[in-house]
Amino acid sequence: MGERRVVEFDVDRYLRNSKKLDLSDIDWVEIPKHPLCDGDVMCVHYMMDIETHTVIYLRDLLATRAANEPHVTAFLSCWVYEELWHGEAFSDFLRAYGIETPVEPKLPDGTTALPTRPSRTAKVREQLGIGHKLALLPSMLIRDFVALHMTWGAINELTTLSSYYQLIRRSEHPVLHQMLHKVIQDERRHFAFYRAQAKARLTGNPTAGRIVRWALQKLWLPVGAGVKSDEEVDALALYLFGDAPEGRAAIGEIDATISSLPGLDGLRVVEDALELALERAHLKPGWAGPALVAPRTMLAA
Ligand SMILES: [Fe+2]
Ligand SMILES: [Fe+2]
């Protein structure tokens, strides 16, 4: 008790500036005028589902010692709000394009009430597996587990924002680009928080470093594991990162950034995950291939 950590993140400033994603300059009418390929549609569905899932991740986080830390819980309060609006943004984007799976109830005037995908979200949660195995750890018992949660969060925010950049690279849809750039700005702040927290807790604490390294190597799975099927997780990874040198380079950068944290030298969990996905696709022809695309139920006109 009484120790002072230097956290390189201004929580006060973050809390004062936190707001719902501003989509006021999105031209919704433009969205159906530009094509999305099947891979793009798969990615936007995946992103919508995992953004909407953030509140469940929060539930698990609050069952740990992280709940005792006012700076962390204040951040999480705004973070989960911002993530909800990311999910809604992708939902609205898909609907404007003409896809809604399953079709959701409408208000009498034909508009859609918030939250926009209650049936889909309920279905996803019913099917839920154990996504992040962090939930399995008796983390209330071990103080250094907050360091693990913060490092885990940093990897997840960084892989998320990196995925959004890769989708910009792969898709030619100008409005999707515009929306992704906006979401990326939020994800950058989220990553900065988790990274700063992880760094402060790992600095001068080799025991925490060992726990974090061990747990990430044994337990880390890509964002969306448990929410999406194993094949869907692989399909996204291969579509965004496994297709070209730019994708592989982005994966390498994520590992380089995380392994620059104190005590995590040489750690490469994200690259290992991509390699396993590539291996599975190689061993099972058709696995996570172009056939695996989101069902394209078009909206009734
Ligand atoms: Fe997000
Ligand atoms: Fe985020």
Short mmCIF file of C-alpha atoms and ligand atoms in Angstrom, two decimals:
data_model
loop_
_atom_site.label_atom_id
_atom_site.label_comp_id
_atom_site.label_asym_id
_atom_site.label_seq_id
_atom_site.Cartn_x
_atom_site.Cartn_y
_atom_site.Cartn_z
CA MET A 1 0.00 0.00 0.00
CA GLY A 2 1.02 3.58 -0.40
CA GLU A 3 3.19 2.90 -3.45
CA ARG A 4 3.07 5.50 -6.17
CA ARG A 5 2.87 4.51 -9.76
CA VAL A 6 3.55 6.89 -12.61
CA VAL A 7 0.79 6.35 -15.16
CA GLU A 8 1.48 8.06 -18.48
CA PHE A 9 -2.19 8.68 -19.25
CA ASP A 10 -4.33 11.65 -18.24
CA VAL A 11 -7.53 9.97 -17.00
CA ASP A 12 -9.00 13.30 -15.95
CA ARG A 13 -8.70 14.61 -19.52
CA TYR A 14 -10.07 11.37 -20.98
CA LEU A 15 -13.14 11.45 -18.73
CA ARG A 16 -13.88 15.08 -19.54
CA ASN A 17 -13.64 14.45 -23.29
CA SER A 18 -15.29 11.04 -23.52
CA LYS A 19 -18.30 11.09 -25.85
CA LYS A 20 -20.40 9.04 -28.17
CA LEU A 21 -18.89 8.50 -31.62
CA ASP A 22 -19.81 11.52 -33.76
CA LEU A 23 -21.32 10.27 -37.02
CA SER A 24 -23.05 13.55 -37.95
CA ASP A 25 -21.03 13.92 -41.15
CA ILE A 26 -21.60 10.36 -42.39
CA ASP A 27 -23.58 10.37 -45.65
CA TRP A 28 -25.85 7.35 -45.02
CA VAL A 29 -27.43 7.59 -48.47
CA GLU A 30 -24.00 7.04 -50.05
CA ILE A 31 -23.44 3.71 -48.26
CA PRO A 32 -25.41 1.37 -50.59
CA LYS A 33 -23.92 3.05 -53.65
CA HIS A 34 -20.49 1.48 -53.10
CA PRO A 35 -19.91 -2.29 -53.08
CA LEU A 36 -18.56 -4.32 -50.18
CA CYS A 37 -17.02 -7.68 -50.96
CA ASP A 38 -18.02 -10.73 -48.89
CA GLY A 39 -14.87 -10.49 -46.79
CA ASP A 40 -15.66 -6.86 -45.91
CA VAL A 41 -19.19 -7.84 -44.87
CA MET A 42 -17.80 -10.62 -42.69
CA CYS A 43 -15.43 -8.16 -41.01
CA VAL A 44 -18.08 -5.53 -40.29
CA HIS A 45 -20.36 -8.18 -38.74
CA TYR A 46 -17.49 -9.47 -36.64
CA MET A 47 -16.56 -5.97 -35.51
CA MET A 48 -20.15 -5.11 -34.67
CA ASP A 49 -20.53 -8.27 -32.57
CA ILE A 50 -17.32 -7.82 -30.59
CA GLU A 51 -17.90 -4.11 -29.96
CA THR A 52 -21.38 -4.95 -28.67
CA HIS A 53 -19.84 -7.65 -26.49
CA THR A 54 -17.63 -5.21 -24.55
CA VAL A 55 -20.08 -4.95 -21.66
CA ILE A 56 -19.67 -8.68 -20.98
CA TYR A 57 -15.92 -8.23 -20.88
CA LEU A 58 -16.50 -5.39 -18.41
CA ARG A 59 -18.58 -7.68 -16.22
CA ASP A 60 -15.64 -10.09 -16.01
CA LEU A 61 -13.15 -7.30 -15.37
CA LEU A 62 -15.23 -5.95 -12.50
CA ALA A 63 -15.14 -9.37 -10.83
CA THR A 64 -11.41 -8.81 -10.31
CA ARG A 65 -9.29 -6.51 -8.19
CA ALA A 66 -9.54 -3.94 -10.97
CA ALA A 67 -12.89 -3.00 -9.38
CA ASN A 68 -11.02 -1.59 -6.36
CA GLU A 69 -9.14 0.97 -8.42
CA PRO A 70 -10.99 4.28 -8.94
CA HIS A 71 -8.93 5.43 -11.93
CA VAL A 72 -9.47 2.11 -13.66
CA THR A 73 -13.23 1.96 -12.96
CA ALA A 74 -13.71 5.59 -14.03
CA PHE A 75 -11.98 4.83 -17.31
CA LEU A 76 -14.01 1.63 -17.78
CA SER A 77 -17.28 3.52 -17.24
CA CYS A 78 -16.62 5.76 -20.24
CA TRP A 79 -14.83 3.09 -22.24
CA VAL A 80 -17.83 0.75 -22.25
CA TYR A 81 -20.09 3.63 -23.34
CA GLU A 82 -17.81 4.49 -26.26
CA GLU A 83 -17.60 0.81 -27.29
CA LEU A 84 -21.40 0.52 -27.29
CA TRP A 85 -21.57 3.29 -29.88
CA HIS A 86 -18.92 1.59 -32.00
CA GLY A 87 -21.18 -1.47 -32.14
CA GLU A 88 -24.17 0.71 -33.03
CA ALA A 89 -22.15 2.49 -35.74
CA PHE A 90 -21.29 -0.78 -37.50
CA SER A 91 -24.88 -1.95 -37.06
CA ASP A 92 -26.23 1.21 -38.69
CA PHE A 93 -23.64 0.97 -41.44
CA LEU A 94 -24.71 -2.59 -42.34
CA ARG A 95 -28.37 -1.65 -42.22
CA ALA A 96 -27.80 1.37 -44.47
CA TYR A 97 -26.03 -0.99 -46.87
CA GLY A 98 -29.08 -3.27 -46.78
CA ILE A 99 -28.07 -6.11 -44.47
CA GLU A 100 -29.74 -7.01 -41.20
CA THR A 101 -29.32 -10.56 -39.87
CA PRO A 102 -31.66 -11.47 -38.30
CA VAL A 103 -34.23 -8.84 -39.24
CA GLU A 104 -35.04 -6.84 -36.09
CA PRO A 105 -38.38 -5.37 -34.97
CA LYS A 106 -39.21 -1.87 -36.19
CA LEU A 107 -40.99 1.06 -34.60
CA PRO A 108 -44.40 1.99 -36.11
CA ASP A 109 -42.74 4.67 -38.27
CA GLY A 110 -40.37 2.08 -39.77
CA THR A 111 -37.27 3.24 -37.92
CA THR A 112 -35.20 1.01 -35.65
CA ALA A 113 -35.16 1.47 -31.89
CA LEU A 114 -31.92 1.46 -29.89
CA PRO A 115 -30.19 -0.85 -29.29
CA THR A 116 -30.50 -1.73 -32.93
CA ARG A 117 -29.75 -5.48 -32.82
CA PRO A 118 -31.38 -6.94 -29.69
CA SER A 119 -32.23 -10.31 -31.30
CA ARG A 120 -28.76 -10.76 -32.74
CA THR A 121 -27.03 -9.74 -29.52
CA ALA A 122 -29.22 -12.04 -27.41
CA LYS A 123 -28.42 -14.93 -29.76
CA VAL A 124 -24.68 -14.24 -29.62
CA ARG A 125 -24.77 -14.21 -25.81
CA GLU A 126 -26.72 -17.47 -25.63
CA GLN A 127 -24.05 -19.16 -27.73
CA LEU A 128 -21.25 -17.63 -25.73
CA GLY A 129 -18.27 -19.79 -24.89
CA ILE A 130 -15.39 -18.78 -22.68
CA GLY A 131 -13.88 -16.10 -24.83
CA HIS A 132 -11.05 -14.72 -22.86
CA LYS A 133 -9.77 -17.30 -20.46
CA LEU A 134 -8.96 -14.52 -18.03
CA ALA A 135 -12.40 -15.15 -16.58
CA LEU A 136 -11.11 -18.53 -15.39
CA LEU A 137 -8.30 -17.16 -13.27
CA PRO A 138 -8.83 -16.59 -9.55
CA SER A 139 -7.74 -13.03 -10.09
CA MET A 140 -9.22 -11.60 -6.89
CA LEU A 141 -6.46 -13.48 -5.09
CA ILE A 142 -3.40 -12.21 -6.84
CA ARG A 143 -2.58 -8.52 -6.80
CA ASP A 144 -0.50 -8.57 -9.94
CA PHE A 145 -3.44 -9.77 -11.98
CA VAL A 146 -4.51 -6.18 -12.54
CA ALA A 147 -1.24 -5.83 -14.47
CA LEU A 148 -2.32 -8.82 -16.53
CA HIS A 149 -5.75 -7.37 -17.22
CA MET A 150 -4.25 -4.06 -18.28
CA THR A 151 -1.72 -5.74 -20.60
CA TRP A 152 -4.48 -7.97 -21.99
CA GLY A 153 -6.58 -4.86 -22.64
CA ALA A 154 -3.65 -3.16 -24.36
CA ILE A 155 -3.20 -6.10 -26.76
CA ASN A 156 -6.92 -6.23 -27.47
CA GLU A 157 -7.24 -2.51 -28.18
CA LEU A 158 -4.13 -2.56 -30.33
CA THR A 159 -5.21 -5.60 -32.36
CA THR A 160 -8.66 -4.01 -32.76
CA LEU A 161 -7.34 -0.73 -34.09
CA SER A 162 -4.83 -2.53 -36.25
CA SER A 163 -7.70 -4.64 -37.67
CA TYR A 164 -9.56 -1.45 -38.55
CA TYR A 165 -6.52 -0.17 -40.45
CA GLN A 166 -6.27 -3.47 -42.31
CA LEU A 167 -9.95 -3.32 -43.23
CA ILE A 168 -9.32 0.16 -44.65
CA ARG A 169 -6.52 -1.39 -46.69
CA ARG A 170 -8.68 -4.25 -47.96
CA SER A 171 -12.02 -2.51 -48.53
CA GLU A 172 -12.65 0.15 -51.13
CA HIS A 173 -15.78 1.53 -49.50
CA PRO A 174 -15.21 5.26 -48.89
CA VAL A 175 -17.86 5.66 -46.18
CA LEU A 176 -16.58 2.59 -44.34
CA HIS A 177 -13.11 4.15 -44.44
CA GLN A 178 -14.49 7.36 -42.97
CA MET A 179 -16.29 5.51 -40.18
CA LEU A 180 -13.29 3.33 -39.36
CA HIS A 181 -11.00 6.35 -39.08
CA LYS A 182 -13.37 7.84 -36.52
CA VAL A 183 -13.54 4.61 -34.49
CA ILE A 184 -9.74 4.29 -34.62
CA GLN A 185 -9.39 7.64 -32.82
CA ASP A 186 -11.30 6.21 -29.84
CA GLU A 187 -9.39 2.92 -29.95
CA ARG A 188 -6.10 4.83 -29.81
CA ARG A 189 -7.13 6.46 -26.54
CA HIS A 190 -8.27 3.11 -25.16
CA PHE A 191 -4.98 1.51 -26.09
CA ALA A 192 -3.05 4.42 -24.52
CA PHE A 193 -4.87 3.92 -21.23
CA TYR A 194 -4.27 0.17 -21.01
CA ARG A 195 -0.68 0.47 -22.14
CA ALA A 196 0.10 3.19 -19.60
CA GLN A 197 -1.54 1.19 -16.82
CA ALA A 198 0.30 -1.98 -17.82
CA LYS A 199 3.62 -0.14 -18.03
CA ALA A 200 3.19 1.47 -14.61
CA ARG A 201 2.32 -1.88 -13.00
CA LEU A 202 5.11 -3.81 -14.73
CA THR A 203 7.82 -1.26 -14.02
CA GLY A 204 10.12 -2.50 -11.26
CA ASN A 205 7.91 -5.56 -10.74
CA PRO A 206 9.53 -8.64 -12.31
CA THR A 207 7.03 -10.96 -10.57
CA ALA A 208 4.17 -9.25 -12.39
CA GLY A 209 6.19 -9.53 -15.61
CA ARG A 210 6.53 -13.28 -15.16
CA ILE A 211 2.81 -13.76 -14.41
CA VAL A 212 1.77 -11.62 -17.36
CA ARG A 213 4.15 -13.36 -19.76
CA TRP A 214 3.04 -16.81 -18.60
CA ALA A 215 -0.68 -16.00 -18.76
CA LEU A 216 -0.52 -14.37 -22.18
CA GLN A 217 1.45 -17.25 -23.65
CA LYS A 218 -0.92 -19.84 -22.21
CA LEU A 219 -4.28 -18.11 -22.38
CA TRP A 220 -4.42 -15.23 -24.84
CA LEU A 221 -6.76 -15.65 -27.78
CA PRO A 222 -7.62 -13.09 -30.46
CA VAL A 223 -10.42 -10.63 -29.76
CA GLY A 224 -13.72 -12.30 -30.60
CA ALA A 225 -12.72 -15.83 -29.55
CA GLY A 226 -15.69 -17.29 -27.70
CA VAL A 227 -18.05 -14.73 -29.22
CA LYS A 228 -17.39 -15.91 -32.77
CA SER A 229 -16.69 -19.51 -33.83
CA ASP A 230 -13.07 -20.68 -34.13
CA GLU A 231 -13.45 -20.67 -37.89
CA GLU A 232 -14.79 -17.11 -37.90
CA VAL A 233 -11.88 -15.96 -35.72
CA ASP A 234 -9.43 -17.54 -38.16
CA ALA A 235 -11.27 -16.16 -41.18
CA LEU A 236 -11.00 -12.61 -39.87
CA ALA A 237 -7.32 -13.00 -38.98
CA LEU A 238 -6.49 -14.47 -42.37
CA TYR A 239 -8.54 -11.90 -44.30
CA LEU A 240 -7.04 -8.89 -42.55
CA PHE A 241 -3.53 -10.00 -41.67
CA GLY A 242 -2.71 -13.19 -43.55
CA ASP A 243 -3.18 -12.03 -47.13
CA ALA A 244 -0.27 -9.66 -47.71
CA PRO A 245 3.07 -8.47 -46.30
CA GLU A 246 1.34 -5.34 -44.91
CA GLY A 247 -0.86 -7.54 -42.72
CA ARG A 248 2.07 -9.58 -41.45
CA ALA A 249 4.01 -6.39 -40.75
CA ALA A 250 1.10 -5.00 -38.73
CA ILE A 251 1.02 -8.17 -36.61
CA GLY A 252 4.76 -7.89 -36.03
CA GLU A 253 4.31 -4.29 -34.88
CA ILE A 254 1.68 -5.29 -32.33
CA ASP A 255 4.01 -7.86 -30.79
CA ALA A 256 6.92 -5.38 -30.89
CA THR A 257 4.86 -2.75 -29.06
CA ILE A 258 3.64 -5.14 -26.37
CA SER A 259 7.03 -6.77 -25.87
CA SER A 260 8.57 -3.34 -25.26
CA LEU A 261 6.70 -3.23 -21.92
CA PRO A 262 8.91 -3.96 -18.90
CA GLY A 263 9.49 -7.70 -18.41
CA LEU A 264 7.83 -8.76 -21.67
CA ASP A 265 10.91 -8.84 -23.89
CA GLY A 266 10.57 -11.07 -26.94
CA LEU A 267 6.90 -11.94 -26.29
CA ARG A 268 5.06 -12.69 -29.56
CA VAL A 269 1.56 -13.90 -28.88
CA VAL A 270 -0.22 -12.25 -31.80
CA GLU A 271 2.17 -13.54 -34.44
CA ASP A 272 1.88 -17.02 -32.96
CA ALA A 273 -1.92 -16.81 -33.14
CA LEU A 274 -1.79 -15.84 -36.84
CA GLU A 275 0.61 -18.68 -37.56
CA LEU A 276 -1.74 -21.18 -35.93
CA ALA A 277 -4.61 -19.83 -38.04
CA LEU A 278 -2.50 -20.17 -41.22
CA GLU A 279 -1.58 -23.70 -40.21
CA ARG A 280 -5.21 -24.71 -39.64
CA ALA A 281 -6.18 -23.25 -43.03
CA HIS A 282 -3.33 -25.19 -44.62
CA LEU A 283 -4.26 -28.48 -42.97
CA LYS A 284 -8.00 -28.23 -43.62
CA PRO A 285 -8.75 -27.12 -47.16
CA GLY A 286 -11.69 -24.72 -47.18
CA TRP A 287 -11.24 -23.77 -43.50
CA ALA A 288 -11.90 -20.08 -42.92
CA GLY A 289 -11.85 -19.56 -46.67
CA PRO A 290 -13.93 -17.40 -48.99
CA ALA A 291 -16.95 -19.66 -48.44
CA LEU A 292 -17.18 -18.43 -44.86
CA VAL A 293 -19.03 -15.18 -45.15
CA ALA A 294 -21.72 -13.60 -43.07
CA PRO A 295 -25.22 -14.60 -44.17
CA ARG A 296 -26.54 -11.90 -46.43
CA THR A 297 -30.15 -11.48 -45.43
CA MET A 298 -31.20 -8.36 -47.26
CA LEU A 299 -33.68 -5.97 -45.70
CA ALA A 300 -37.22 -6.11 -46.97
CA ALA A 301 -37.60 -3.08 -49.24
FE FE B 1 -14.35 -0.17 -30.09
FE FE B 2 -11.66 0.11 -27.69
#
